[in-house]
């Protein structure tokens, strides 16, 4: 699993897998495909009975179920720095193509840019605003 597994018409990126006990593992992904851990385990013949996400990028999920907390200014700043070089597209997850394929399919469309903002930012849109 650590070296990549073929799922969803691609091979997953390398990830870190550490066995904690007989039935518990710690997996650190560098990619986030849909249901990735479940699909990788299914491919290898393992059954997943429970998953617990403990962190997303630099954000620790250290709060009780059903609760939330505001992100700090430092967390938002670091998050925006970390995602800046990301292409944020499904195509980025696909295996590299040859130069001739790239030149035939490239468009002049600008890349989308994602930025995280706080709720009190005037650009923040609430449900119903869009």
PDB file of C-alpha atoms in Angstrom:
ATOM      1  CA  UNK A   1       0.000   0.000   0.000  1.00  0.00           C
ATOM      2  CA  UNK A   2       2.847   2.360   0.823  1.00  0.00           C
ATOM      3  CA  UNK A   3       4.189   2.224  -2.742  1.00  0.00           C
ATOM      4  CA  UNK A   4       0.869   2.921  -4.451  1.00  0.00           C
ATOM      5  CA  UNK A   5      -2.153   0.848  -5.417  1.00  0.00           C
ATOM      6  CA  UNK A   6      -4.111   0.847  -8.692  1.00  0.00           C
ATOM      7  CA  UNK A   7      -7.577   2.324  -8.023  1.00  0.00           C
ATOM      8  CA  UNK A   8      -9.903   4.635  -9.966  1.00  0.00           C
ATOM      9  CA  UNK A   9      -7.955   4.235 -13.235  1.00  0.00           C
ATOM     10  CA  UNK A  10      -4.738   5.521 -11.627  1.00  0.00           C
ATOM     11  CA  UNK A  11      -2.043   4.425  -9.221  1.00  0.00           C
ATOM     12  CA  UNK A  12      -2.159   6.144  -5.848  1.00  0.00           C
ATOM     13  CA  UNK A  13       0.809   8.173  -4.677  1.00  0.00           C
ATOM     14  CA  UNK A  14       3.139   6.685  -2.122  1.00  0.00           C
ATOM     15  CA  UNK A  15       1.874   6.932   1.450  1.00  0.00           C
ATOM     16  CA  UNK A  16       3.201   6.103   4.890  1.00  0.00           C
ATOM     17  CA  UNK A  17       1.719   3.031   6.571  1.00  0.00           C
ATOM     18  CA  UNK A  18       2.548   2.119  10.156  1.00  0.00           C
ATOM     19  CA  UNK A  19       1.088  -0.861  12.035  1.00  0.00           C
ATOM     20  CA  UNK A  20      -0.041   0.253  15.504  1.00  0.00           C
ATOM     21  CA  UNK A  21      -1.450  -3.110  16.670  1.00  0.00           C
ATOM     22  CA  UNK A  22      -2.685  -6.337  15.092  1.00  0.00           C
ATOM     23  CA  UNK A  23      -5.735  -4.648  13.573  1.00  0.00           C
ATOM     24  CA  UNK A  24      -4.873  -0.934  13.714  1.00  0.00           C
ATOM     25  CA  UNK A  25      -2.814   1.055  11.252  1.00  0.00           C
ATOM     26  CA  UNK A  26      -1.774   4.667  10.861  1.00  0.00           C
ATOM     27  CA  UNK A  27      -1.868   5.810   7.234  1.00  0.00           C
ATOM     28  CA  UNK A  28      -0.612   9.208   6.086  1.00  0.00           C
ATOM     29  CA  UNK A  29      -1.854  10.091   2.598  1.00  0.00           C
ATOM     30  CA  UNK A  30      -0.305  12.665   0.288  1.00  0.00           C
ATOM     31  CA  UNK A  31      -3.273  12.474  -2.048  1.00  0.00           C
ATOM     32  CA  UNK A  32      -6.985  12.543  -1.342  1.00  0.00           C
ATOM     33  CA  UNK A  33      -8.917  10.445  -3.795  1.00  0.00           C
ATOM     34  CA  UNK A  34     -12.546   9.571  -3.088  1.00  0.00           C
ATOM     35  CA  UNK A  35     -12.716   6.807  -0.439  1.00  0.00           C
ATOM     36  CA  UNK A  36      -9.009   6.197  -1.069  1.00  0.00           C
ATOM     37  CA  UNK A  37      -8.149   4.198   2.060  1.00  0.00           C
ATOM     38  CA  UNK A  38     -11.204   1.952   1.698  1.00  0.00           C
ATOM     39  CA  UNK A  39     -10.455   1.316  -1.980  1.00  0.00           C
ATOM     40  CA  UNK A  40      -6.754   0.620  -1.384  1.00  0.00           C
ATOM     41  CA  UNK A  41      -7.613  -1.834   1.402  1.00  0.00           C
ATOM     42  CA  UNK A  42     -10.285  -3.508  -0.732  1.00  0.00           C
ATOM     43  CA  UNK A  43      -7.756  -3.974  -3.544  1.00  0.00           C
ATOM     44  CA  UNK A  44      -5.385  -5.705  -1.104  1.00  0.00           C
ATOM     45  CA  UNK A  45      -8.136  -7.877   0.415  1.00  0.00           C
ATOM     46  CA  UNK A  46      -8.508  -6.042   3.753  1.00  0.00           C
ATOM     47  CA  UNK A  47     -11.795  -5.027   5.361  1.00  0.00           C
ATOM     48  CA  UNK A  48     -12.033  -1.533   6.849  1.00  0.00           C
ATOM     49  CA  UNK A  49     -14.282  -1.455   9.915  1.00  0.00           C
ATOM     50  CA  UNK A  50     -13.529   2.079  11.142  1.00  0.00           C
ATOM     51  CA  UNK A  51     -11.628   5.165  10.034  1.00  0.00           C
ATOM     52  CA  UNK A  52     -10.668   8.184  12.093  1.00  0.00           C
ATOM     53  CA  UNK A  53      -9.298  11.299  10.421  1.00  0.00           C
ATOM     54  CA  UNK A  54      -6.987  13.153  12.783  1.00  0.00           C
ATOM     55  CA  UNK A  55      -5.619  15.917  10.575  1.00  0.00           C
ATOM     56  CA  UNK A  56      -6.258  17.662   7.273  1.00  0.00           C
ATOM     57  CA  UNK A  57      -3.073  19.274   5.946  1.00  0.00           C
ATOM     58  CA  UNK A  58      -2.038  21.456   8.904  1.00  0.00           C
ATOM     59  CA  UNK A  59      -5.413  21.467  10.715  1.00  0.00           C
ATOM     60  CA  UNK A  60      -5.664  19.174  13.748  1.00  0.00           C
ATOM     61  CA  UNK A  61      -9.141  17.703  14.232  1.00  0.00           C
ATOM     62  CA  UNK A  62      -8.928  17.688  18.019  1.00  0.00           C
ATOM     63  CA  UNK A  63     -12.539  18.570  18.841  1.00  0.00           C
ATOM     64  CA  UNK A  64     -15.537  16.432  19.903  1.00  0.00           C
ATOM     65  CA  UNK A  65     -17.914  15.002  17.292  1.00  0.00           C
ATOM     66  CA  UNK A  66     -20.547  17.523  16.255  1.00  0.00           C
ATOM     67  CA  UNK A  67     -18.533  20.541  17.412  1.00  0.00           C
ATOM     68  CA  UNK A  68     -16.478  23.026  15.414  1.00  0.00           C
ATOM     69  CA  UNK A  69     -13.891  25.674  16.020  1.00  0.00           C
ATOM     70  CA  UNK A  70     -12.786  28.728  14.097  1.00  0.00           C
ATOM     71  CA  UNK A  71      -9.419  28.475  12.373  1.00  0.00           C
ATOM     72  CA  UNK A  72      -6.756  30.788  13.693  1.00  0.00           C
ATOM     73  CA  UNK A  73      -5.216  33.448  11.456  1.00  0.00           C
ATOM     74  CA  UNK A  74      -1.933  31.487  11.553  1.00  0.00           C
ATOM     75  CA  UNK A  75      -3.698  28.261  10.443  1.00  0.00           C
ATOM     76  CA  UNK A  76      -5.415  30.033   7.559  1.00  0.00           C
ATOM     77  CA  UNK A  77      -2.172  31.708   6.472  1.00  0.00           C
ATOM     78  CA  UNK A  78      -0.265  28.398   6.568  1.00  0.00           C
ATOM     79  CA  UNK A  79      -3.104  26.558   4.802  1.00  0.00           C
ATOM     80  CA  UNK A  80      -3.158  29.107   1.972  1.00  0.00           C
ATOM     81  CA  UNK A  81       0.632  28.837   1.608  1.00  0.00           C
ATOM     82  CA  UNK A  82       0.458  25.041   1.499  1.00  0.00           C
ATOM     83  CA  UNK A  83      -2.261  24.893  -1.172  1.00  0.00           C
ATOM     84  CA  UNK A  84      -0.837  27.677  -3.380  1.00  0.00           C
ATOM     85  CA  UNK A  85       1.154  25.351  -5.701  1.00  0.00           C
ATOM     86  CA  UNK A  86      -1.679  22.784  -5.873  1.00  0.00           C
ATOM     87  CA  UNK A  87      -3.431  22.350  -9.208  1.00  0.00           C
ATOM     88  CA  UNK A  88      -6.633  21.307  -7.379  1.00  0.00           C
ATOM     89  CA  UNK A  89      -7.833  19.210 -10.294  1.00  0.00           C
ATOM     90  CA  UNK A  90      -8.647  15.570 -10.897  1.00  0.00           C
ATOM     91  CA  UNK A  91      -6.236  15.627 -13.849  1.00  0.00           C
ATOM     92  CA  UNK A  92      -3.346  16.235 -11.449  1.00  0.00           C
ATOM     93  CA  UNK A  93      -4.021  12.800  -9.917  1.00  0.00           C
ATOM     94  CA  UNK A  94      -3.633  11.004 -13.244  1.00  0.00           C
ATOM     95  CA  UNK A  95      -0.313   9.519 -14.351  1.00  0.00           C
ATOM     96  CA  UNK A  96       1.971  11.850 -16.338  1.00  0.00           C
ATOM     97  CA  UNK A  97       1.300  11.998 -20.073  1.00  0.00           C
ATOM     98  CA  UNK A  98       3.744  12.238 -22.927  1.00  0.00           C
ATOM     99  CA  UNK A  99       4.662  15.695 -24.306  1.00  0.00           C
ATOM    100  CA  UNK A 100       2.704  15.111 -27.523  1.00  0.00           C
ATOM    101  CA  UNK A 101      -0.478  14.261 -25.596  1.00  0.00           C
ATOM    102  CA  UNK A 102      -0.042  17.376 -23.438  1.00  0.00           C
ATOM    103  CA  UNK A 103       0.373  19.718 -26.392  1.00  0.00           C
ATOM    104  CA  UNK A 104      -2.725  18.295 -28.108  1.00  0.00           C
ATOM    105  CA  UNK A 105      -4.989  18.798 -25.063  1.00  0.00           C
ATOM    106  CA  UNK A 106      -3.689  21.993 -23.446  1.00  0.00           C
ATOM    107  CA  UNK A 107      -6.029  24.955 -23.263  1.00  0.00           C
ATOM    108  CA  UNK A 108      -5.434  28.603 -22.495  1.00  0.00           C
ATOM    109  CA  UNK A 109      -7.958  28.544 -19.632  1.00  0.00           C
ATOM    110  CA  UNK A 110      -6.601  30.122 -16.448  1.00  0.00           C
ATOM    111  CA  UNK A 111      -6.067  27.888 -13.413  1.00  0.00           C
ATOM    112  CA  UNK A 112      -8.596  28.255 -10.625  1.00  0.00           C
ATOM    113  CA  UNK A 113      -7.190  29.530  -7.356  1.00  0.00           C
ATOM    114  CA  UNK A 114      -8.614  28.438  -4.023  1.00  0.00           C
ATOM    115  CA  UNK A 115      -8.137  30.511  -0.898  1.00  0.00           C
ATOM    116  CA  UNK A 116      -9.539  29.896   2.569  1.00  0.00           C
ATOM    117  CA  UNK A 117     -11.104  32.865   4.342  1.00  0.00           C
ATOM    118  CA  UNK A 118     -12.715  33.486   7.748  1.00  0.00           C
ATOM    119  CA  UNK A 119     -16.466  33.850   8.249  1.00  0.00           C
ATOM    120  CA  UNK A 120     -16.143  37.532   9.129  1.00  0.00           C
ATOM    121  CA  UNK A 121     -14.430  38.256   5.781  1.00  0.00           C
ATOM    122  CA  UNK A 122     -16.779  40.247   3.470  1.00  0.00           C
ATOM    123  CA  UNK A 123     -16.089  37.712   0.708  1.00  0.00           C
ATOM    124  CA  UNK A 124     -17.544  34.868   2.821  1.00  0.00           C
ATOM    125  CA  UNK A 125     -20.806  33.581   1.341  1.00  0.00           C
ATOM    126  CA  UNK A 126     -23.413  31.899   3.515  1.00  0.00           C
ATOM    127  CA  UNK A 127     -25.839  29.226   2.339  1.00  0.00           C
ATOM    128  CA  UNK A 128     -28.506  31.033   0.332  1.00  0.00           C
ATOM    129  CA  UNK A 129     -26.164  33.819  -0.850  1.00  0.00           C
ATOM    130  CA  UNK A 130     -25.406  31.974  -4.071  1.00  0.00           C
TER     131      UNK A 130
END
